[in-house]
């Protein structure tokens, strides 16, 4: 097959006939094309007067060598094969702590290798988790073990399910194909900015779990990893707690994929004097605009075209105070969600369903926090700062998990007659100034940066846009240091993994890191 890229097509092109598009665009007689599939699709909205798609197609045709020579942007298609090694039957079972993207894909690879992994997940399965999250969003009653951070599928389950990533890795196409195999829409295989949406992601997570179990793996929910024992510098037993008490599992391979919110795990490792270090992270607020306003700003007169979904944006402003204000995890046609996991501490994040058709569009507005901004060189100083900010936000919101909100106009001292945007955060909101919970350098950077963003997207700094606090968990403030063999520098057999360990950021890169750790565990079991 050959891939031909950079093909321009109008928004109303008939995507049910890719061969037809290829024949017309590439001037190849239709009968010469045996097969044609879409391999890439992106929206080109650089000129608002001329919004269109740019696509790549993979075609199987007669005289491909000749076509390769005459067609522009053509190349031979290379399919990446991903193979899993098998471990000896009845080898000792590895343990995976955490069933987020990292833990899920580690479990899938280990189950495919015949290793019969045991997964410990402190939260519940996705159904009980959804019930706990709905309960919290309607009543403000937080379950600290079952929430938007903890439970089957990990932090990403209640998200927009964006699958974009900054890393390049041969495992990514396999991950996307597995997501489709487990129920995600095919389009994630070719869209330049694929997303699954929280409504579909919940089904995908379940199907992946069932596959792990069908291959001999086991997933224990409500099982909180709470300790371990070592022998001669190597892990030998893990302990976990569930409603029946504390239990132990003998194992010499543990993948620790507990995410950026497992602060009890960071504290446990710190108390054991394990090799941890501070890591840069970011804090800020979520900004919300009407979805239709963003669509218009990004697509001009094409906004609302049936072939276009809600528009996204990405902005970054480097400021004279040495700080950067940037947008992150944008959720077109989505909601601001309650992402708290600890009592008396409030955090927010964003989520969209696959349709991306909610009233507002939102994104995090973040300011980088470097280790130099921290109060001490304590490895957990970043986590302490997060906690402090979240406690202040909790109080500023009225101490009932309502979120503190203010308008951009109130922050910048600008006002207009327009209606302010209706905040989407539930269980509720309360007016409060960002200075009640954010450090001074963050407030200053918001004040300096938002008007600059308004120069890039006209109206982004509209006085009616609403700011909801606090976005404090965009990445892990701690790294659990590991060596080339991906094992902890402090304990052999322990594989710090994913976002919480400081080696990933986002669903896809966490899944890649989970696979890498699983491959290393397989080599350990095989005795490589
Ligand atoms: C609301 C929200 C929206 C997001 N949107 C996106 C998006 O659209 N696209 C994107 O790429 N990224 C998104 N992210 C980030 C993404 O979810 C994370 O980067 C990713 O989930 C990290 O994966 P992980 O497996 O390393 O950790 P996590 O997903 O955090 O999973 C860790 C798991 O470990 C479990 N655990 C923790 N402690 C213990 C313990 N002691 N014992 C047993 N189990 C434990 C937790 O319950 C959790 O299930 C979003 C995050 C949030 C919170």
Coordinates of C-alpha atoms and ligand atoms in Angstrom, one line a residue:
X1 CA 0.0 0.0 0.0
X2 CA 1.1 3.6 -0.5
X3 CA 0.1 6.6 1.6
X4 CA -0.6 9.9 -0.1
X5 CA -0.7 12.9 2.2
X6 CA -1.6 16.5 2.3
X7 CA -4.7 16.1 0.2
X8 CA -7.1 19.0 0.5
X9 CA -10.9 18.3 0.5
X10 CA -13.9 20.5 1.3
X11 CA -15.9 20.0 4.5
X12 CA -18.8 18.5 2.6
X13 CA -16.7 15.8 0.9
X14 CA -18.3 12.3 0.9
X15 CA -16.1 10.3 3.3
X16 CA -18.1 7.1 2.6
X17 CA -16.2 7.0 -0.7
X18 CA -12.5 7.3 0.0
X19 CA -11.5 5.6 -3.3
X20 CA -13.6 8.1 -5.1
X21 CA -11.9 11.0 -3.3
X22 CA -8.5 9.4 -4.0
X23 CA -9.2 8.8 -7.7
X24 CA -10.4 12.4 -8.2
X25 CA -7.7 14.1 -6.2
X26 CA -4.8 11.9 -7.4
X27 CA -6.1 11.6 -11.0
X28 CA -5.9 7.8 -10.8
X29 CA -8.5 5.9 -12.8
X30 CA -11.0 4.5 -10.3
X31 CA -10.6 0.9 -11.6
X32 CA -6.9 1.1 -10.8
X33 CA -7.6 1.5 -7.1
X34 CA -8.2 -1.8 -5.4
X35 CA -8.6 -0.4 -1.9
X36 CA -8.5 3.0 -0.2
X37 CA -8.6 3.9 3.5
X38 CA -8.4 7.2 5.3
X39 CA -5.2 7.3 7.3
X40 CA -5.2 10.9 8.5
X41 CA -7.7 13.7 8.7
X42 CA -7.3 17.2 10.2
X43 CA -9.1 20.5 10.0
X44 CA -7.3 23.4 8.4
X45 CA -8.8 26.5 9.8
X46 CA -5.9 28.9 9.4
X47 CA -7.9 31.0 7.0
X48 CA -11.4 31.5 8.5
X49 CA -12.8 32.2 5.0
X50 CA -11.6 28.8 3.8
X51 CA -11.9 26.1 6.4
X52 CA -11.4 22.6 4.9
X53 CA -9.9 19.2 5.7
X54 CA -6.4 17.9 5.0
X55 CA -6.3 14.2 4.6
X56 CA -4.0 11.3 3.9
X57 CA -5.2 8.1 2.2
X58 CA -3.6 4.6 2.0
X59 CA -4.3 3.0 -1.4
X60 CA -3.7 -0.4 -2.8
X61 CA -3.4 0.0 -6.5
X62 CA -2.0 -1.4 -9.7
X63 CA 1.7 -0.2 -10.5
X64 CA 2.3 1.1 -7.0
X65 CA 6.0 1.6 -7.7
X66 CA 5.2 3.8 -10.6
X67 CA 2.7 5.8 -8.6
X68 CA 5.2 6.2 -5.8
X69 CA 7.5 8.0 -8.3
X70 CA 4.9 10.3 -9.8
X71 CA 2.7 11.2 -6.9
X72 CA 3.6 14.1 -4.6
X73 CA 3.6 13.3 -0.8
X74 CA 3.5 9.6 -1.4
X75 CA 5.3 6.9 0.6
X76 CA 5.2 3.2 1.2
X77 CA 3.0 2.3 4.2
X78 CA 4.8 0.6 7.0
X79 CA 2.6 -1.4 9.5
X80 CA 4.1 -1.5 13.0
X81 CA 3.7 -5.0 14.5
X82 CA 3.7 -5.3 18.2
X83 CA 4.6 -8.7 19.6
X84 CA 4.4 -10.0 23.2
X85 CA 6.8 -12.6 24.5
X86 CA 5.3 -15.6 26.5
X87 CA 6.4 -16.4 30.0
X88 CA 6.8 -19.9 31.3
X89 CA 3.4 -21.4 32.5
X90 CA 2.9 -21.1 36.3
X91 CA 5.6 -18.4 36.7
X92 CA 5.1 -16.3 39.8
X93 CA 2.3 -13.8 39.2
X94 CA 3.3 -10.1 39.0
X95 CA 1.3 -7.4 40.7
X96 CA 0.1 -4.1 39.2
X97 CA -1.0 -1.4 41.5
X98 CA -3.5 1.0 39.9
X99 CA -5.9 0.4 36.9
X100 CA -5.5 3.7 35.1
X101 CA -4.2 3.8 31.5
X102 CA -0.6 2.8 32.7
X103 CA -1.9 -0.1 34.8
X104 CA -4.5 -1.2 32.3
X105 CA -2.1 -1.5 29.4
X106 CA 0.6 -3.1 31.6
X107 CA -2.1 -5.7 32.7
X108 CA -3.2 -6.3 29.1
X109 CA 0.4 -7.0 27.9
X110 CA 1.2 -9.2 30.9
X111 CA -2.1 -11.1 30.5
X112 CA -1.3 -11.6 26.8
X113 CA 2.2 -13.0 27.8
X114 CA 0.5 -15.6 30.1
X115 CA 1.8 -14.0 33.3
X116 CA -1.8 -13.9 34.9
X117 CA -1.2 -10.5 36.6
X118 CA -3.0 -9.5 39.8
X119 CA -4.2 -5.9 39.7
X120 CA -5.0 -3.9 42.9
X121 CA -7.3 -0.9 42.4
X122 CA -8.3 1.1 45.4
X123 CA -11.4 2.4 43.8
X124 CA -14.5 0.6 42.5
X125 CA -15.3 -0.8 39.0
X126 CA -16.4 1.8 36.5
X127 CA -20.2 1.4 37.3
X128 CA -19.9 1.9 41.0
X129 CA -17.4 4.7 40.4
X130 CA -19.9 6.5 38.1
X131 CA -22.5 6.3 40.9
X132 CA -20.1 7.7 43.4
X133 CA -19.1 10.6 41.1
X134 CA -22.7 11.4 40.3
X135 CA -23.5 11.3 44.0
X136 CA -20.7 13.8 44.7
X137 CA -21.7 16.1 41.8
X138 CA -25.3 16.2 43.1
X139 CA -24.8 16.3 46.8
X140 CA -21.2 17.3 47.6
X141 CA -20.6 14.0 49.4
X142 CA -17.1 13.0 48.4
X143 CA -15.9 9.3 48.5
X144 CA -12.2 9.6 48.9
X145 CA -11.6 6.1 47.4
X146 CA -14.1 6.4 44.5
X147 CA -14.0 9.7 42.6
X148 CA -12.7 11.4 39.5
X149 CA -9.1 10.4 40.4
X150 CA -9.5 7.0 41.8
X151 CA -11.3 3.9 40.4
X152 CA -11.3 1.6 37.4
X153 CA -9.9 3.4 34.4
X154 CA -7.9 5.9 36.5
X155 CA -8.0 9.7 36.2
X156 CA -8.7 9.7 32.5
X157 CA -12.1 8.0 32.6
X158 CA -14.1 11.2 33.4
X159 CA -12.3 13.2 30.7
X160 CA -12.6 14.3 27.2
X161 CA -10.5 11.2 26.4
X162 CA -8.2 13.2 24.2
X163 CA -5.6 10.8 22.8
X164 CA -3.1 13.4 21.5
X165 CA 0.4 13.1 22.9
X166 CA 3.8 14.8 22.5
X167 CA 5.7 11.5 22.5
X168 CA 6.6 9.4 19.5
X169 CA 6.6 5.6 20.2
X170 CA 6.0 2.4 18.1
X171 CA 3.4 1.2 20.7
X172 CA 1.0 4.1 20.1
X173 CA -0.7 2.7 17.0
X174 CA -1.2 -0.6 18.8
X175 CA -2.8 1.2 21.8
X176 CA -5.2 3.1 19.5
X177 CA -6.1 -0.2 17.7
X178 CA -6.8 -1.8 21.1
X179 CA -9.0 1.1 22.1
X180 CA -11.0 0.5 18.9
X181 CA -11.1 -3.2 19.6
X182 CA -12.6 -2.4 23.0
X183 CA -15.3 -0.2 21.6
X184 CA -13.8 3.2 20.8
X185 CA -14.8 4.9 17.5
X186 CA -12.7 4.0 14.4
X187 CA -12.0 7.6 13.7
X188 CA -9.4 7.7 16.5
X189 CA -7.2 5.7 14.1
X190 CA -7.0 8.6 11.6
X191 CA -8.0 11.8 13.2
X192 CA -5.1 14.2 13.9
X193 CA -6.7 15.0 17.2
X194 CA -8.5 11.9 18.3
X195 CA -10.7 11.8 21.4
X196 CA -13.1 9.1 22.8
X197 CA -15.3 11.2 25.2
X198 CA -16.1 10.0 28.7
X199 CA -19.3 8.3 27.7
X200 CA -17.6 5.9 25.4
X201 CA -14.4 5.6 27.5
X202 CA -16.3 3.9 30.3
X203 CA -17.3 1.0 28.0
X204 CA -13.8 0.7 26.6
X205 CA -12.3 0.4 30.1
X206 CA -14.8 -2.4 31.0
X207 CA -14.0 -4.4 27.8
X208 CA -10.3 -4.1 28.4
X209 CA -10.7 -5.4 32.0
X210 CA -12.8 -8.4 30.7
X211 CA -10.0 -9.2 28.2
X212 CA -7.4 -9.2 31.0
X213 CA -9.6 -11.5 33.0
X214 CA -10.3 -13.8 30.0
X215 CA -6.5 -14.2 29.6
X216 CA -6.0 -15.3 33.3
X217 CA -5.5 -11.9 34.9
X218 CA -7.4 -10.7 38.0
X219 CA -8.6 -7.2 39.0
X220 CA -9.3 -6.7 42.7
X221 CA -11.4 -3.5 43.3
X222 CA -11.6 -1.7 46.6
X223 CA -8.0 -3.0 47.2
X224 CA -5.7 -0.2 48.4
X225 CA -2.0 -0.9 48.3
X226 CA -0.7 0.0 51.7
X227 CA 2.8 -1.5 52.1
X228 CA 5.4 -4.0 51.1
X229 CA 8.2 -6.1 52.3
X230 CA 11.7 -6.5 50.9
X231 CA 14.3 -9.2 51.1
X232 CA 17.9 -8.4 50.2
X233 CA 17.0 -5.2 48.5
X234 CA 14.3 -6.9 46.4
X235 CA 10.6 -6.6 46.8
X236 CA 9.0 -9.9 48.1
X237 CA 5.5 -9.2 49.4
X238 CA 2.9 -6.5 48.8
X239 CA 0.1 -5.7 51.3
X240 CA -3.2 -4.2 50.5
X241 CA -6.3 -3.3 52.4
X242 CA -9.9 -3.9 51.5
X243 CA -13.1 -4.0 53.6
X244 CA -12.1 -7.4 55.0
X245 CA -8.8 -6.3 56.3
X246 CA -5.1 -6.4 55.2
X247 CA -3.9 -9.0 52.8
X248 CA -0.5 -10.0 51.4
X249 CA 0.7 -11.3 48.0
X250 CA 4.1 -12.9 47.5
X251 CA 5.6 -11.4 44.4
X252 CA 9.0 -10.2 43.2
X253 CA 7.6 -7.9 40.4
X254 CA 5.3 -4.9 41.2
X255 CA 4.3 -2.2 38.7
X256 CA 3.4 0.8 40.8
X257 CA 1.0 2.8 38.5
X258 CA -0.9 4.8 41.1
X259 CA -1.2 8.2 39.4
X260 CA -0.5 11.8 40.5
X261 CA -3.1 11.9 43.2
X262 CA -1.9 8.9 45.3
X263 CA -0.4 11.1 48.0
X264 CA -0.5 8.3 50.6
X265 CA 1.8 6.3 48.3
X266 CA 4.3 9.2 47.9
X267 CA 4.3 9.6 51.8
X268 CA 4.8 5.8 52.2
X269 CA 7.9 5.9 49.9
X270 CA 9.2 9.0 51.5
X271 CA 9.0 7.5 55.0
X272 CA 11.0 4.5 53.7
X273 CA 13.5 7.0 52.5
X274 CA 13.2 6.0 48.9
X275 CA 14.8 7.9 46.0
X276 CA 12.2 10.6 45.1
X277 CA 12.7 14.0 43.6
X278 CA 10.7 17.2 43.1
X279 CA 9.2 17.7 39.6
X280 CA 8.0 20.8 37.9
X281 CA 4.2 21.0 37.6
X282 CA 1.6 23.7 37.0
X283 CA -1.5 25.2 38.7
X284 CA -4.2 27.6 37.7
X285 CA -7.9 27.8 37.0
X286 CA -10.4 26.6 34.3
X287 CA -11.7 29.2 31.9
X288 CA -15.1 28.8 30.3
X289 CA -16.6 30.5 27.2
X290 CA -19.9 29.8 25.3
X291 CA -19.1 26.9 22.9
X292 CA -20.6 28.8 20.0
X293 CA -18.3 31.8 20.7
X294 CA -15.2 29.6 20.5
X295 CA -16.5 27.8 17.4
X296 CA -17.0 31.2 15.7
X297 CA -13.7 32.5 16.8
X298 CA -11.9 29.3 15.4
X299 CA -14.0 28.5 12.3
X300 CA -15.5 31.9 11.4
X301 CA -18.5 31.5 9.1
X302 CA -18.0 27.7 8.9
X303 CA -18.8 27.4 12.6
X304 CA -21.7 24.9 13.1
X305 CA -21.0 23.1 9.8
X306 CA -22.3 19.5 10.3
X307 CA -18.8 18.1 9.4
X308 CA -17.1 20.1 12.1
X309 CA -17.2 19.2 15.8
X310 CA -16.8 21.8 18.6
X311 CA -13.6 23.8 18.0
X312 CA -10.5 23.5 20.1
X313 CA -7.6 26.0 20.8
X314 CA -4.1 25.9 22.2
X315 CA -2.4 29.1 23.5
X316 CA 0.8 29.8 25.4
X317 CA 2.1 33.2 26.4
X318 CA 5.6 33.7 27.8
X319 CA 5.6 36.7 30.1
X320 CA 8.2 39.3 31.3
X321 CA 7.9 37.8 34.9
X322 CA 9.6 34.7 33.5
X323 CA 6.4 32.7 33.8
X324 CA 4.3 31.1 31.0
X325 CA 0.5 31.1 30.9
X326 CA -0.8 28.3 28.8
X327 CA -4.0 26.5 28.0
X328 CA -4.1 22.7 28.8
X329 CA -6.5 19.8 28.4
X330 CA -9.1 21.9 26.5
X331 CA -12.6 20.4 26.6
X332 CA -14.7 21.6 23.6
X333 CA -18.4 21.4 24.3
X334 CA -17.6 20.0 27.8
X335 CA -17.9 20.7 31.5
X336 CA -15.7 21.7 34.4
X337 CA -15.7 18.8 36.8
X338 CA -15.0 18.2 40.5
X339 CA -11.6 16.4 40.6
X340 CA -11.2 16.3 44.4
X341 CA -10.0 13.1 46.1
X342 CA -9.2 14.3 49.6
X343 CA -11.5 15.7 52.3
X344 CA -11.4 19.4 52.7
X345 CA -9.4 19.9 49.5
X346 CA -10.9 21.1 46.2
X347 CA -9.6 20.5 42.7
X348 CA -11.2 20.9 39.3
X349 CA -10.5 19.5 35.8
X350 CA -12.4 19.2 32.5
X351 CA -14.5 16.5 30.8
X352 CA -16.5 16.2 27.5
X353 CA -18.7 13.5 26.0
X354 CA -18.0 12.1 22.6
X355 CA -20.5 14.5 21.0
X356 CA -18.8 17.6 22.5
X357 CA -22.1 19.4 22.4
X358 CA -22.4 20.9 25.9
X359 CA -23.2 24.7 26.2
X360 CA -19.6 25.8 27.1
X361 CA -16.1 25.1 26.0
X362 CA -13.4 25.2 28.7
X363 CA -9.7 24.6 29.2
X364 CA -7.2 24.8 32.1
X365 CA -5.3 28.1 32.3
X366 CA -2.0 27.1 33.9
X367 CA 1.1 28.7 35.2
X368 CA 4.3 26.7 35.5
X369 CA 5.5 25.9 39.1
X370 CA 9.2 25.3 39.1
X371 CA 11.2 23.7 41.9
X372 CA 12.5 27.2 42.6
X373 CA 9.0 28.3 43.5
X374 CA 8.7 25.7 46.3
X375 CA 9.2 26.5 50.0
X376 CA 11.9 23.9 50.5
X377 CA 13.9 21.1 48.8
X378 CA 11.7 18.5 50.5
X379 CA 10.9 15.9 47.7
X380 CA 7.2 16.3 48.5
X381 CA 7.2 20.2 48.7
X382 CA 5.2 20.4 45.5
X383 CA 2.6 18.1 46.9
X384 CA 2.4 20.2 50.0
X385 CA 1.9 23.3 47.9
X386 CA -0.9 21.6 46.0
X387 CA -2.6 20.6 49.3
X388 CA -2.3 24.1 50.6
X389 CA -3.9 25.6 47.5
X390 CA -6.7 23.1 47.5
X391 CA -7.5 23.7 51.1
X392 CA -7.7 27.5 50.4
X393 CA -9.9 26.8 47.4
X394 CA -12.2 24.6 49.4
X395 CA -12.6 27.4 52.0
X396 CA -13.0 30.1 49.3
X397 CA -15.8 27.9 47.8
X398 CA -17.7 27.8 51.1
X399 CA -16.3 24.5 52.4
X400 CA -18.9 22.2 50.8
X401 CA -17.0 21.4 47.6
X402 CA -18.6 24.3 45.8
X403 CA -16.0 25.9 43.6
X404 CA -14.7 29.5 43.8
X405 CA -15.6 31.4 40.6
X406 CA -15.1 34.9 39.3
X407 CA -15.3 36.5 35.8
X408 CA -12.4 37.6 33.7
X409 CA -13.9 41.1 34.0
X410 CA -13.7 41.0 37.8
X411 CA -10.1 39.9 37.6
X412 CA -9.0 42.4 35.0
X413 CA -11.3 45.2 36.1
X414 CA -13.0 45.2 32.7
X415 CA -16.8 44.9 32.4
X416 CA -19.4 44.7 29.7
X417 CA -23.1 44.5 29.6
X418 CA -23.0 40.9 28.2
X419 CA -24.4 38.0 30.3
X420 CA -21.7 36.2 32.2
X421 CA -21.1 32.6 31.2
X422 CA -23.1 30.1 33.3
X423 CA -20.4 28.0 35.2
X424 CA -20.8 24.3 34.5
X425 CA -19.1 23.0 37.6
X426 CA -21.3 20.9 40.0
X427 CA -22.2 20.6 42.8
X428 CA -22.2 24.4 42.9
X429 CA -20.1 27.6 42.8
X430 CA -19.5 30.6 45.0
X431 CA -18.0 34.0 44.1
X432 CA -14.4 34.3 45.3
X433 CA -11.2 36.1 44.0
X434 CA -8.4 33.8 42.8
X435 CA -6.1 35.6 45.3
X436 CA -7.9 33.8 48.1
X437 CA -6.4 30.5 47.0
X438 CA -3.6 30.9 44.4
X439 CA 0.0 32.1 45.0
X440 CA 0.7 35.7 44.0
X441 CA 2.9 34.8 41.1
X442 CA 0.1 32.7 39.6
X443 CA -2.5 35.5 40.0
X444 CA -0.1 38.1 38.5
X445 CA 0.5 35.8 35.5
X446 CA -3.2 35.3 34.9
X447 CA -3.7 39.1 35.0
X448 CA -0.8 39.6 32.6
X449 CA -1.5 36.7 30.3
X450 CA -5.2 36.6 29.7
X451 CA -5.3 40.0 27.8
X452 CA -2.4 38.7 25.7
X453 CA -4.4 35.6 24.9
X454 CA -7.3 37.9 23.9
X455 CA -4.9 39.3 21.2
X456 CA -4.5 35.8 19.7
X457 CA -8.2 34.8 19.9
X458 CA -10.4 37.9 19.8
X459 CA -12.7 37.9 22.8
X460 CA -10.9 35.2 24.7
X461 CA -10.4 37.8 27.5
X462 CA -14.1 38.7 27.3
X463 CA -15.2 40.1 30.7
X464 CA -18.1 37.6 30.8
X465 CA -15.8 34.5 30.6
X466 CA -15.7 32.7 33.9
X467 CA -12.8 31.3 35.9
X468 CA -13.3 28.3 38.2
X469 CA -10.7 27.2 40.7
X470 CA -8.5 25.4 41.3
X471 CA -6.7 23.3 38.6
X472 CA -3.9 21.8 40.7
X473 CA -3.4 18.3 39.4
X474 CA -2.2 18.8 35.8
X475 CA 0.8 16.5 36.4
X476 CA 2.7 14.9 39.2
X477 CA 4.8 17.1 41.5
X478 CA 7.0 14.1 42.4
X479 CA 9.2 11.7 40.5
X480 CA 9.8 8.2 41.9
X481 CA 13.3 7.7 40.4
X482 CA 14.0 4.6 38.4
X483 CA 17.0 3.2 36.4
X484 CA 17.4 2.1 32.8
X485 CA 15.7 -1.2 33.7
X486 CA 12.7 0.9 34.8
X487 CA 13.1 -0.5 38.4
X488 CA 13.2 1.9 41.4
X489 CA 16.7 3.1 42.3
X490 CA 15.8 2.1 45.9
X491 CA 14.2 -1.3 45.5
X492 CA 14.6 -4.0 42.9
X493 CA 11.4 -5.5 41.5
X494 CA 9.5 -2.3 42.0
X495 CA 8.6 -0.6 38.7
X496 CA 7.5 3.0 39.2
X497 CA 5.2 3.7 36.3
X498 CA 3.0 6.2 34.5
X499 CA 2.1 9.8 35.4
X500 CA 2.3 9.4 39.2
X501 CA 5.9 8.2 39.0
X502 CA 6.7 11.2 36.9
X503 CA 7.3 9.3 33.6
X504 CA 4.2 10.2 31.6
X505 CA 1.6 12.9 31.1
X506 CA -1.8 12.0 29.5
X507 CA -3.7 8.8 28.6
X508 CA -1.5 7.6 25.7
X509 CA 1.9 8.3 27.2
X510 CA 0.8 6.6 30.4
X511 CA -0.4 3.6 28.5
X512 CA 3.0 3.5 26.6
X513 CA 4.9 3.6 29.9
X514 CA 2.7 0.8 31.3
X515 CA 3.6 -1.4 28.3
X516 CA 7.3 -0.6 28.7
X517 CA 7.2 -1.7 32.4
X518 CA 5.3 -4.8 31.5
X519 CA 7.9 -5.7 28.9
X520 CA 10.6 -5.3 31.5
X521 CA 8.7 -7.5 34.0
X522 CA 8.3 -10.2 31.3
X523 CA 12.1 -10.1 30.7
X524 CA 12.6 -10.4 34.5
X525 CA 10.2 -13.5 34.6
X526 CA 11.9 -15.1 31.6
X527 CA 15.2 -14.4 33.4
X528 CA 16.7 -12.2 30.7
Ligands
LIG1 C1 -10.7 15.0 34.7 C2 -9.5 14.6 34.0 C3 -9.5 14.8 32.6 C4 -8.4 14.4 31.8 N1 -8.4 14.5 30.5 C5 -7.4 13.9 29.8 C6 -7.6 13.8 28.3 O1 -8.5 14.2 27.7 N2 -6.5 13.3 27.6 C7 -5.3 12.8 28.3 O2 -4.4 12.4 27.6 N3 -5.2 12.9 29.6 C8 -6.2 13.4 30.4 N4 -6.1 13.5 31.7 C9 -4.9 13.0 32.3 C10 -4.9 11.5 32.3 O3 -6.1 11.0 32.8 C11 -3.7 10.9 33.1 O4 -2.5 11.5 32.6 C12 -3.6 9.4 33.0 O5 -4.8 8.9 33.5 C13 -2.5 8.9 33.9 O6 -2.5 7.5 33.9 P1 -1.9 6.6 35.0 O7 -2.3 5.2 34.8 O8 -0.4 6.9 35.1 O9 -2.5 7.2 36.4 P2 -4.1 7.3 36.8 O10 -5.0 7.4 35.7 O11 -4.1 8.4 37.8 O12 -4.4 5.9 37.5 C14 -3.9 5.6 38.8 C15 -4.8 4.5 39.4 O13 -4.2 4.0 40.6 C16 -5.1 3.8 41.6 N5 -4.5 3.9 42.9 C17 -3.9 5.0 43.5 N6 -3.4 4.7 44.7 C18 -3.6 3.3 44.8 C19 -3.3 2.4 45.9 N7 -2.7 2.8 47.0 N8 -3.7 1.2 45.8 C20 -4.4 0.7 44.6 N9 -4.7 1.6 43.6 C21 -4.3 2.8 43.7 C22 -6.1 5.0 41.4 O14 -7.4 4.7 41.9 C23 -6.2 5.1 39.8 O15 -7.2 4.3 39.3 C24 -7.2 13.9 32.5 C25 -7.2 13.8 33.9 C26 -8.3 14.1 34.6 C27 -8.3 14.0 36.1

